[in-house]
């Protein structure tokens, strides 16, 4: 089959958008001029994440004048992660670039990002908005947040959640972005075994049109997601190792306390051990320890019945046929 879809392109540009009708024309013509200048074969996948303005009409018009513009339209707003995940499944370029639709990211960065993936063989190159044009609160919370994320995930990036990133195709075909996890794609990829993760300082621009789609709740949600992604990354396939260890520690502490109190009562005739705070600490830690164990067993049962429990990402094979389905 030699139709257009089947030919591997140099670059897929993935643009999630939610109510960005004012920016799209300008974004498309800017991307197109950069692509033509460098002679890249490309596609722009615009995912309309349930916009209520005229975004989809604009995408349709753009597709009529430039067939490299392709579109997916969600029935409702599912979020940026859902948009990225869906576009990743359909993109066809050797290098996949994600960028925001609001013109805060500059398409001029694309050729260098492409070069870093192809020539320097990075799995991911993440943009770093060193000089940022967002609000004071956002700029500073983001610094703290990146520090914590670096520490927890071990991925040494200054700007984990930059919308402008470049990926080797294999990366986006191998990972799953769900919930609000788009903030941590480099961490997800690292846990999937893609370890060559680089960073490039990129231009950042103030939003020209419209408003930011993420409010103050991003900070708490971002933190909760960081905790769950760390847990899933480290213990997703063996939850009992985490919950069971905590359970065993709690249970043992409680057990020792209660044995100690029983000895006092039985052999030293100490009256009223139930008046002591230690008595309650003992009971509490035993109960908490048991609960953690039960949690661990349930988590094991759940992960064992997951259809993904025996899915591993293969890098290469020798002397055996590589399953080409995911390539
Ligand atoms: N976006 C989306 N779905 C959402 C929220 C945002 O597709 O539910 C898109 C949005 O249109 C933009 C990108 O994600 O292209 C980044 O969003 P935004 O600019 O609001 O985030 P900020 O720059 O303030 O972090
Ligand atoms: Mg923005």
mmCIF file of C-alpha atoms and ligand atoms in Angstrom:
data_model
loop_
_atom_site.group_PDB
_atom_site.id
_atom_site.type_symbol
_atom_site.label_atom_id
_atom_site.label_comp_id
_atom_site.label_asym_id
_atom_site.label_seq_id
_atom_site.Cartn_x
_atom_site.Cartn_y
_atom_site.Cartn_z
ATOM 1 C CA UNK A 1 0.000 0.000 0.000
ATOM 2 C CA UNK A 2 1.493 3.263 -0.983
ATOM 3 C CA UNK A 3 -1.168 5.689 -0.023
ATOM 4 C CA UNK A 4 -0.187 8.861 1.781
ATOM 5 C CA UNK A 5 -0.965 7.495 5.252
ATOM 6 C CA UNK A 6 1.377 4.576 4.889
ATOM 7 C CA UNK A 7 4.471 6.596 4.034
ATOM 8 C CA UNK A 8 6.417 7.402 7.169
ATOM 9 C CA UNK A 9 6.730 11.138 7.581
ATOM 10 C CA UNK A 10 9.605 13.057 9.083
ATOM 11 C CA UNK A 11 7.529 14.840 11.677
ATOM 12 C CA UNK A 12 4.115 14.600 13.297
ATOM 13 C CA UNK A 13 3.119 17.735 15.139
ATOM 14 C CA UNK A 14 0.492 17.045 17.762
ATOM 15 C CA UNK A 15 -1.563 20.012 18.910
ATOM 16 C CA UNK A 16 -4.141 19.529 21.673
ATOM 17 C CA UNK A 17 -6.607 22.365 21.709
ATOM 18 C CA UNK A 18 -9.536 23.466 23.752
ATOM 19 C CA UNK A 19 -11.242 26.695 22.690
ATOM 20 C CA UNK A 20 -8.313 28.154 20.773
ATOM 21 C CA UNK A 21 -10.040 29.255 17.549
ATOM 22 C CA UNK A 22 -8.216 32.583 17.385
ATOM 23 C CA UNK A 23 -4.745 31.055 17.345
ATOM 24 C CA UNK A 24 -5.096 28.141 14.954
ATOM 25 C CA UNK A 25 -4.728 29.901 11.585
ATOM 26 C CA UNK A 26 -1.588 31.682 12.661
ATOM 27 C CA UNK A 27 -0.185 28.521 14.230
ATOM 28 C CA UNK A 28 -0.752 26.491 11.077
ATOM 29 C CA UNK A 29 0.843 29.039 8.765
ATOM 30 C CA UNK A 30 3.833 29.428 11.061
ATOM 31 C CA UNK A 31 4.355 25.657 11.281
ATOM 32 C CA UNK A 32 3.897 25.313 7.528
ATOM 33 C CA UNK A 33 6.497 27.942 6.743
ATOM 34 C CA UNK A 34 9.037 26.272 9.041
ATOM 35 C CA UNK A 35 8.318 22.843 7.532
ATOM 36 C CA UNK A 36 8.608 24.107 3.954
ATOM 37 C CA UNK A 37 11.766 26.011 4.670
ATOM 38 C CA UNK A 38 13.428 22.810 5.929
ATOM 39 C CA UNK A 39 11.774 20.473 3.455
ATOM 40 C CA UNK A 40 10.259 18.219 6.070
ATOM 41 C CA UNK A 41 7.453 15.861 5.220
ATOM 42 C CA UNK A 42 4.987 16.407 8.032
ATOM 43 C CA UNK A 43 1.493 16.199 9.412
ATOM 44 C CA UNK A 44 -0.215 18.387 11.983
ATOM 45 C CA UNK A 45 -2.679 16.494 14.123
ATOM 46 C CA UNK A 46 -5.068 18.896 15.792
ATOM 47 C CA UNK A 47 -7.141 17.351 18.535
ATOM 48 C CA UNK A 48 -10.133 19.390 19.444
ATOM 49 C CA UNK A 49 -10.763 18.466 23.043
ATOM 50 C CA UNK A 50 -14.482 19.318 23.082
ATOM 51 C CA UNK A 51 -14.172 23.018 22.224
ATOM 52 C CA UNK A 52 -17.316 25.103 22.449
ATOM 53 C CA UNK A 53 -16.036 27.896 20.210
ATOM 54 C CA UNK A 54 -15.268 27.728 16.476
ATOM 55 C CA UNK A 55 -12.064 25.705 16.790
ATOM 56 C CA UNK A 56 -13.341 22.698 14.863
ATOM 57 C CA UNK A 57 -14.578 24.834 11.967
ATOM 58 C CA UNK A 58 -11.125 26.353 11.751
ATOM 59 C CA UNK A 59 -9.499 22.903 11.783
ATOM 60 C CA UNK A 60 -11.846 21.815 8.977
ATOM 61 C CA UNK A 61 -10.968 24.872 6.900
ATOM 62 C CA UNK A 62 -7.280 24.346 7.455
ATOM 63 C CA UNK A 63 -7.562 20.731 6.351
ATOM 64 C CA UNK A 64 -9.191 21.855 3.105
ATOM 65 C CA UNK A 65 -6.331 24.150 2.196
ATOM 66 C CA UNK A 66 -3.537 22.034 3.646
ATOM 67 C CA UNK A 67 -4.081 18.247 3.674
ATOM 68 C CA UNK A 68 -1.176 17.889 6.115
ATOM 69 C CA UNK A 69 -3.569 19.233 8.747
ATOM 70 C CA UNK A 70 -5.528 16.368 10.219
ATOM 71 C CA UNK A 71 -8.088 16.515 12.963
ATOM 72 C CA UNK A 72 -9.708 14.541 15.717
ATOM 73 C CA UNK A 73 -12.680 15.958 17.538
ATOM 74 C CA UNK A 74 -13.738 14.750 20.965
ATOM 75 C CA UNK A 75 -17.390 14.748 21.837
ATOM 76 C CA UNK A 76 -16.662 16.531 25.088
ATOM 77 C CA UNK A 77 -13.727 17.939 26.997
ATOM 78 C CA UNK A 78 -11.644 15.034 28.276
ATOM 79 C CA UNK A 79 -8.418 16.874 29.078
ATOM 80 C CA UNK A 80 -4.999 17.354 27.583
ATOM 81 C CA UNK A 81 -3.755 13.851 28.469
ATOM 82 C CA UNK A 82 -6.636 12.182 26.665
ATOM 83 C CA UNK A 83 -6.016 14.400 23.651
ATOM 84 C CA UNK A 84 -2.321 13.564 23.522
ATOM 85 C CA UNK A 85 -2.886 9.859 24.038
ATOM 86 C CA UNK A 86 -5.397 9.684 21.194
ATOM 87 C CA UNK A 87 -3.186 11.624 18.815
ATOM 88 C CA UNK A 88 -0.160 9.492 19.703
ATOM 89 C CA UNK A 89 -2.064 6.420 18.582
ATOM 90 C CA UNK A 90 -2.663 7.881 15.113
ATOM 91 C CA UNK A 91 0.525 9.768 14.374
ATOM 92 C CA UNK A 92 2.901 8.609 11.726
ATOM 93 C CA UNK A 93 6.092 10.686 11.879
ATOM 94 C CA UNK A 94 9.556 9.438 12.810
ATOM 95 C CA UNK A 95 9.685 12.291 15.274
ATOM 96 C CA UNK A 96 6.618 13.412 17.161
ATOM 97 C CA UNK A 97 6.458 16.976 18.415
ATOM 98 C CA UNK A 98 3.796 18.130 20.831
ATOM 99 C CA UNK A 99 3.003 21.788 21.150
ATOM 100 C CA UNK A 100 0.281 23.904 22.698
ATOM 101 C CA UNK A 101 -2.209 25.580 20.426
ATOM 102 C CA UNK A 102 -2.065 28.978 22.108
ATOM 103 C CA UNK A 103 1.096 30.197 20.341
ATOM 104 C CA UNK A 104 3.047 30.177 23.603
ATOM 105 C CA UNK A 105 5.411 27.630 22.033
ATOM 106 C CA UNK A 106 7.360 28.627 18.956
ATOM 107 C CA UNK A 107 7.407 26.383 15.851
ATOM 108 C CA UNK A 108 10.870 27.769 15.106
ATOM 109 C CA UNK A 109 12.196 25.319 17.685
ATOM 110 C CA UNK A 110 11.054 22.288 15.709
ATOM 111 C CA UNK A 111 14.081 21.798 13.396
ATOM 112 C CA UNK A 112 16.546 21.726 16.276
ATOM 113 C CA UNK A 113 14.348 19.389 18.319
ATOM 114 C CA UNK A 114 14.110 17.115 15.297
ATOM 115 C CA UNK A 115 17.865 17.160 14.868
ATOM 116 C CA UNK A 116 18.448 16.230 18.498
ATOM 117 C CA UNK A 117 16.173 13.194 18.206
ATOM 118 C CA UNK A 118 17.541 11.994 14.881
ATOM 119 C CA UNK A 119 21.230 12.848 15.174
ATOM 120 C CA UNK A 120 21.888 12.882 18.884
ATOM 121 C CA UNK A 121 19.541 9.920 19.336
ATOM 122 C CA UNK A 122 17.549 11.269 22.225
ATOM 123 C CA UNK A 123 14.376 9.393 23.158
ATOM 124 C CA UNK A 124 12.759 12.597 24.355
ATOM 125 C CA UNK A 125 13.793 16.216 24.237
ATOM 126 C CA UNK A 126 11.754 18.376 26.539
ATOM 127 C CA UNK A 127 11.448 22.135 26.146
ATOM 128 C CA UNK A 128 12.630 24.352 28.958
ATOM 129 C CA UNK A 129 10.890 27.690 29.237
ATOM 130 C CA UNK A 130 13.842 29.333 30.910
ATOM 131 C CA UNK A 131 12.419 32.770 30.431
ATOM 132 C CA UNK A 132 8.738 32.406 31.036
ATOM 133 C CA UNK A 133 5.813 34.627 30.241
ATOM 134 C CA UNK A 134 3.204 33.388 32.653
ATOM 135 C CA UNK A 135 1.863 34.866 35.871
ATOM 136 C CA UNK A 136 4.157 35.442 38.855
ATOM 137 C CA UNK A 137 2.384 32.781 40.964
ATOM 138 C CA UNK A 138 2.551 30.210 38.201
ATOM 139 C CA UNK A 139 6.218 30.830 37.476
ATOM 140 C CA UNK A 140 7.235 30.380 41.079
ATOM 141 C CA UNK A 141 5.012 27.483 42.033
ATOM 142 C CA UNK A 142 6.265 25.789 38.931
ATOM 143 C CA UNK A 143 9.857 26.065 40.144
ATOM 144 C CA UNK A 144 9.070 24.437 43.480
ATOM 145 C CA UNK A 145 7.013 21.823 41.775
ATOM 146 C CA UNK A 146 9.725 20.943 39.283
ATOM 147 C CA UNK A 147 12.202 20.601 42.110
ATOM 148 C CA UNK A 148 9.927 18.097 43.880
ATOM 149 C CA UNK A 149 9.242 16.248 40.646
ATOM 150 C CA UNK A 150 12.978 15.967 39.910
ATOM 151 C CA UNK A 151 13.591 14.587 43.321
ATOM 152 C CA UNK A 152 10.706 12.113 43.338
ATOM 153 C CA UNK A 153 10.925 10.810 39.776
ATOM 154 C CA UNK A 154 14.683 11.011 39.269
ATOM 155 C CA UNK A 155 14.161 12.679 35.884
ATOM 156 C CA UNK A 156 16.461 15.672 35.906
ATOM 157 C CA UNK A 157 14.445 18.195 33.947
ATOM 158 C CA UNK A 158 13.998 21.870 34.758
ATOM 159 C CA UNK A 159 10.584 22.090 33.173
ATOM 160 C CA UNK A 160 8.847 18.738 33.196
ATOM 161 C CA UNK A 161 5.457 20.048 32.078
ATOM 162 C CA UNK A 162 6.545 22.075 29.062
ATOM 163 C CA UNK A 163 3.991 21.577 26.281
ATOM 164 C CA UNK A 164 6.718 21.631 23.636
ATOM 165 C CA UNK A 165 8.462 18.279 23.481
ATOM 166 C CA UNK A 166 9.912 16.000 20.869
ATOM 167 C CA UNK A 167 9.750 12.205 20.950
ATOM 168 C CA UNK A 168 11.139 9.344 19.003
ATOM 169 C CA UNK A 169 8.120 7.611 17.478
ATOM 170 C CA UNK A 170 8.703 4.439 19.458
ATOM 171 C CA UNK A 171 8.257 6.361 22.716
ATOM 172 C CA UNK A 172 4.775 7.662 21.988
ATOM 173 C CA UNK A 173 3.698 4.275 20.676
ATOM 174 C CA UNK A 174 4.876 2.588 23.869
ATOM 175 C CA UNK A 175 3.484 4.733 26.649
ATOM 176 C CA UNK A 176 0.002 5.486 27.830
ATOM 177 C CA UNK A 177 -0.948 8.951 29.025
ATOM 178 C CA UNK A 178 -4.138 9.000 31.073
ATOM 179 C CA UNK A 179 -5.902 11.115 33.692
ATOM 180 C CA UNK A 180 -3.841 14.280 34.026
ATOM 181 C CA UNK A 181 -0.536 12.509 33.568
ATOM 182 C CA UNK A 182 0.608 14.635 30.630
ATOM 183 C CA UNK A 183 2.586 16.592 33.228
ATOM 184 C CA UNK A 184 4.820 13.613 33.794
ATOM 185 C CA UNK A 185 5.329 12.068 30.373
ATOM 186 C CA UNK A 186 9.144 12.059 30.754
ATOM 187 C CA UNK A 187 8.783 10.112 34.002
ATOM 188 C CA UNK A 188 6.356 7.656 32.397
ATOM 189 C CA UNK A 189 8.763 7.175 29.516
ATOM 190 C CA UNK A 190 11.707 6.679 31.817
ATOM 191 C CA UNK A 191 9.898 3.954 33.701
ATOM 192 C CA UNK A 192 9.116 2.362 30.370
ATOM 193 C CA UNK A 193 12.870 2.183 29.742
ATOM 194 C CA UNK A 194 13.503 5.272 27.595
ATOM 195 C CA UNK A 195 16.409 6.772 29.428
ATOM 196 C CA UNK A 196 17.971 9.229 27.057
ATOM 197 C CA UNK A 197 15.976 12.275 28.003
ATOM 198 C CA UNK A 198 17.321 15.694 27.095
ATOM 199 C CA UNK A 199 16.334 19.261 27.448
ATOM 200 C CA UNK A 200 16.483 22.286 25.206
ATOM 201 C CA UNK A 201 15.946 25.876 26.209
ATOM 202 C CA UNK A 202 13.024 27.110 24.144
ATOM 203 C CA UNK A 203 11.440 30.468 23.520
ATOM 204 C CA UNK A 204 8.251 31.048 25.401
ATOM 205 C CA UNK A 205 5.704 33.674 24.502
ATOM 206 C CA UNK A 206 2.847 35.328 26.303
ATOM 207 C CA UNK A 207 -0.593 34.025 25.434
ATOM 208 C CA UNK A 208 -1.929 36.136 22.572
ATOM 209 C CA UNK A 209 -5.549 35.074 22.644
ATOM 210 C CA UNK A 210 -7.920 33.433 25.078
ATOM 211 C CA UNK A 211 -7.161 32.314 28.626
ATOM 212 C CA UNK A 212 -5.274 29.489 30.292
ATOM 213 C CA UNK A 213 -7.339 26.329 30.587
ATOM 214 C CA UNK A 214 -5.827 25.190 33.868
ATOM 215 C CA UNK A 215 -6.782 26.941 37.107
ATOM 216 C CA UNK A 216 -5.471 26.874 40.634
ATOM 217 C CA UNK A 217 -6.510 23.231 41.092
ATOM 218 C CA UNK A 218 -3.560 22.273 38.915
ATOM 219 C CA UNK A 219 -1.231 22.502 41.906
ATOM 220 C CA UNK A 220 -2.973 20.022 44.170
ATOM 221 C CA UNK A 221 -3.893 17.712 41.304
ATOM 222 C CA UNK A 222 -0.345 17.850 39.996
ATOM 223 C CA UNK A 223 0.982 16.821 43.366
ATOM 224 C CA UNK A 224 -1.483 13.952 43.802
ATOM 225 C CA UNK A 225 -0.649 12.714 40.323
ATOM 226 C CA UNK A 226 3.026 12.835 41.152
ATOM 227 C CA UNK A 227 2.395 10.559 44.125
ATOM 228 C CA UNK A 228 0.328 8.082 42.178
ATOM 229 C CA UNK A 229 2.655 7.987 39.221
ATOM 230 C CA UNK A 230 5.588 7.314 41.511
ATOM 231 C CA UNK A 231 3.712 4.533 43.216
ATOM 232 C CA UNK A 232 2.561 2.979 39.964
ATOM 233 C CA UNK A 233 6.014 3.350 38.408
ATOM 234 C CA UNK A 234 7.862 1.784 41.288
ATOM 235 C CA UNK A 235 5.358 -0.688 42.693
ATOM 236 C CA UNK A 236 2.660 -1.046 40.037
ATOM 237 C CA UNK A 237 3.733 -4.595 39.271
ATOM 238 C CA UNK A 238 4.412 -5.516 42.890
ATOM 239 C CA UNK A 239 2.181 -3.433 45.177
ATOM 240 C CA UNK A 240 2.573 -5.876 48.059
ATOM 241 C CA UNK A 241 6.233 -4.970 48.341
ATOM 242 C CA UNK A 242 5.261 -1.460 49.300
ATOM 243 C CA UNK A 243 2.038 -1.956 51.243
ATOM 244 C CA UNK A 244 3.216 -5.219 52.762
ATOM 245 C CA UNK A 245 6.424 -3.654 54.052
ATOM 246 C CA UNK A 246 4.552 -0.781 55.660
ATOM 247 C CA UNK A 247 2.002 -3.254 57.028
ATOM 248 C CA UNK A 248 4.675 -5.500 58.474
ATOM 249 C CA UNK A 249 6.429 -2.569 60.160
ATOM 250 C CA UNK A 250 3.216 -1.292 61.716
ATOM 251 C CA UNK A 251 2.063 -4.711 62.777
ATOM 252 C CA UNK A 252 5.386 -5.595 64.369
ATOM 253 C CA UNK A 253 5.549 -2.363 66.344
ATOM 254 C CA UNK A 254 2.043 -2.954 67.676
ATOM 255 C CA UNK A 255 2.756 -6.593 68.423
ATOM 256 C CA UNK A 256 5.892 -5.804 70.417
ATOM 257 C CA UNK A 257 4.082 -3.105 72.388
ATOM 258 C CA UNK A 258 1.224 -5.419 73.274
ATOM 259 C CA UNK A 259 3.540 -8.276 74.234
ATOM 260 C CA UNK A 260 5.442 -5.881 76.471
ATOM 261 C CA UNK A 261 2.242 -4.689 78.125
ATOM 262 C CA UNK A 262 0.999 -8.252 78.564
ATOM 263 C CA UNK A 263 4.239 -9.236 80.291
ATOM 264 C CA UNK A 264 3.858 -6.292 82.649
ATOM 265 C CA UNK A 265 0.327 -7.343 83.433
ATOM 266 C CA UNK A 266 0.942 -11.088 83.798
ATOM 267 C CA UNK A 267 4.302 -11.224 85.495
ATOM 268 C CA UNK A 268 4.729 -7.898 87.241
ATOM 269 C CA UNK A 269 1.178 -7.401 88.234
ATOM 270 C CA UNK A 270 0.961 -3.872 86.909
ATOM 271 C CA UNK A 271 -2.631 -2.764 87.189
ATOM 272 C CA UNK A 272 -4.647 -1.020 84.532
ATOM 273 C CA UNK A 273 -2.424 -1.225 81.492
ATOM 274 C CA UNK A 274 -5.426 -0.072 79.453
ATOM 275 C CA UNK A 275 -5.006 3.416 80.918
ATOM 276 C CA UNK A 276 -1.675 3.834 79.227
ATOM 277 C CA UNK A 277 -1.380 5.724 75.958
ATOM 278 C CA UNK A 278 1.017 2.999 74.800
ATOM 279 C CA UNK A 279 -1.821 0.498 74.921
ATOM 280 C CA UNK A 280 -3.755 2.499 72.347
ATOM 281 C CA UNK A 281 -0.699 3.032 70.191
ATOM 282 C CA UNK A 282 -0.217 -0.746 70.172
ATOM 283 C CA UNK A 283 -3.784 -1.477 69.172
ATOM 284 C CA UNK A 284 -3.782 1.256 66.548
ATOM 285 C CA UNK A 285 -0.598 0.143 64.823
ATOM 286 C CA UNK A 286 -1.805 -3.471 64.737
ATOM 287 C CA UNK A 287 -5.052 -2.410 63.101
ATOM 288 C CA UNK A 288 -3.312 -0.100 60.632
ATOM 289 C CA UNK A 289 -0.753 -2.815 59.830
ATOM 290 C CA UNK A 290 -3.501 -5.351 59.128
ATOM 291 C CA UNK A 291 -5.332 -2.862 56.918
ATOM 292 C CA UNK A 292 -2.192 -2.203 54.912
ATOM 293 C CA UNK A 293 -1.709 -5.933 54.419
ATOM 294 C CA UNK A 294 -5.251 -6.335 53.211
ATOM 295 C CA UNK A 295 -4.722 -3.355 50.879
ATOM 296 C CA UNK A 296 -1.580 -5.036 49.574
ATOM 297 C CA UNK A 297 -3.328 -8.336 48.902
ATOM 298 C CA UNK A 298 -6.177 -6.621 47.100
ATOM 299 C CA UNK A 299 -3.717 -4.588 45.027
ATOM 300 C CA UNK A 300 -1.889 -7.800 44.105
ATOM 301 C CA UNK A 301 -5.142 -9.438 43.030
ATOM 302 C CA UNK A 302 -5.991 -6.425 40.915
ATOM 303 C CA UNK A 303 -2.601 -6.198 39.259
ATOM 304 C CA UNK A 304 -2.529 -9.945 38.652
ATOM 305 C CA UNK A 305 -5.794 -9.850 36.785
ATOM 306 C CA UNK A 306 -4.697 -6.905 34.663
ATOM 307 C CA UNK A 307 -4.436 -7.711 30.972
ATOM 308 C CA UNK A 308 -1.130 -5.806 30.953
ATOM 309 C CA UNK A 309 0.545 -7.908 33.604
ATOM 310 C CA UNK A 310 2.775 -9.648 31.127
ATOM 311 C CA UNK A 311 3.354 -6.885 28.662
ATOM 312 C CA UNK A 312 6.939 -5.839 28.313
ATOM 313 C CA UNK A 313 8.537 -3.426 25.924
ATOM 314 C CA UNK A 314 11.102 -5.152 23.790
ATOM 315 C CA UNK A 315 13.957 -3.225 22.370
ATOM 316 C CA UNK A 316 15.446 -5.740 19.980
ATOM 317 C CA UNK A 317 15.499 -9.437 19.218
ATOM 318 C CA UNK A 318 18.144 -11.642 17.732
ATOM 319 C CA UNK A 319 17.315 -14.752 15.773
ATOM 320 C CA UNK A 320 13.636 -14.420 16.596
ATOM 321 C CA UNK A 321 10.947 -12.540 14.776
ATOM 322 C CA UNK A 322 10.240 -9.198 16.314
ATOM 323 C CA UNK A 323 6.557 -8.548 16.732
ATOM 324 C CA UNK A 324 6.202 -5.571 14.453
ATOM 325 C CA UNK A 325 2.760 -4.602 15.630
ATOM 326 C CA UNK A 326 3.888 -1.740 17.815
ATOM 327 C CA UNK A 327 6.669 -0.406 15.691
HETATM 328 N N1 LIG B 1 -5.892 21.935 26.491
HETATM 329 C C1 LIG B 1 -6.648 20.857 26.055
HETATM 330 N N2 LIG B 1 -7.606 20.351 26.890
HETATM 331 C C2 LIG B 1 -7.843 20.863 28.137
HETATM 332 C C3 LIG B 1 -7.047 21.948 28.563
HETATM 333 C C4 LIG B 1 -6.070 22.450 27.726
HETATM 334 O O1 LIG B 1 -6.464 20.367 24.951
HETATM 335 O O2 LIG B 1 -8.736 20.364 28.831
HETATM 336 C C5 LIG B 1 -4.860 22.491 25.604
HETATM 337 C C6 LIG B 1 -4.958 23.988 25.405
HETATM 338 O O3 LIG B 1 -5.889 24.333 24.395
HETATM 339 C C7 LIG B 1 -3.550 24.353 25.025
HETATM 340 C C8 LIG B 1 -2.724 23.373 25.849
HETATM 341 O O4 LIG B 1 -3.603 22.305 26.199
HETATM 342 O O5 LIG B 1 -3.309 24.138 23.653
HETATM 343 C C9 LIG B 1 -2.139 24.019 27.086
HETATM 344 O O6 LIG B 1 -3.137 24.653 27.828
HETATM 345 P P1 LIG B 1 -2.993 26.115 28.446
HETATM 346 O O7 LIG B 1 -2.315 27.026 27.493
HETATM 347 O O8 LIG B 1 -4.330 26.530 28.938
HETATM 348 O O9 LIG B 1 -2.042 25.816 29.678
HETATM 349 P P2 LIG B 1 -0.917 26.758 30.287
HETATM 350 O O10 LIG B 1 -0.098 27.290 29.149
HETATM 351 O O11 LIG B 1 -1.647 27.833 31.019
HETATM 352 O O12 LIG B 1 -0.139 25.845 31.188
HETATM 353 MG MG1 LIG B 2 -0.601 28.054 27.402
#
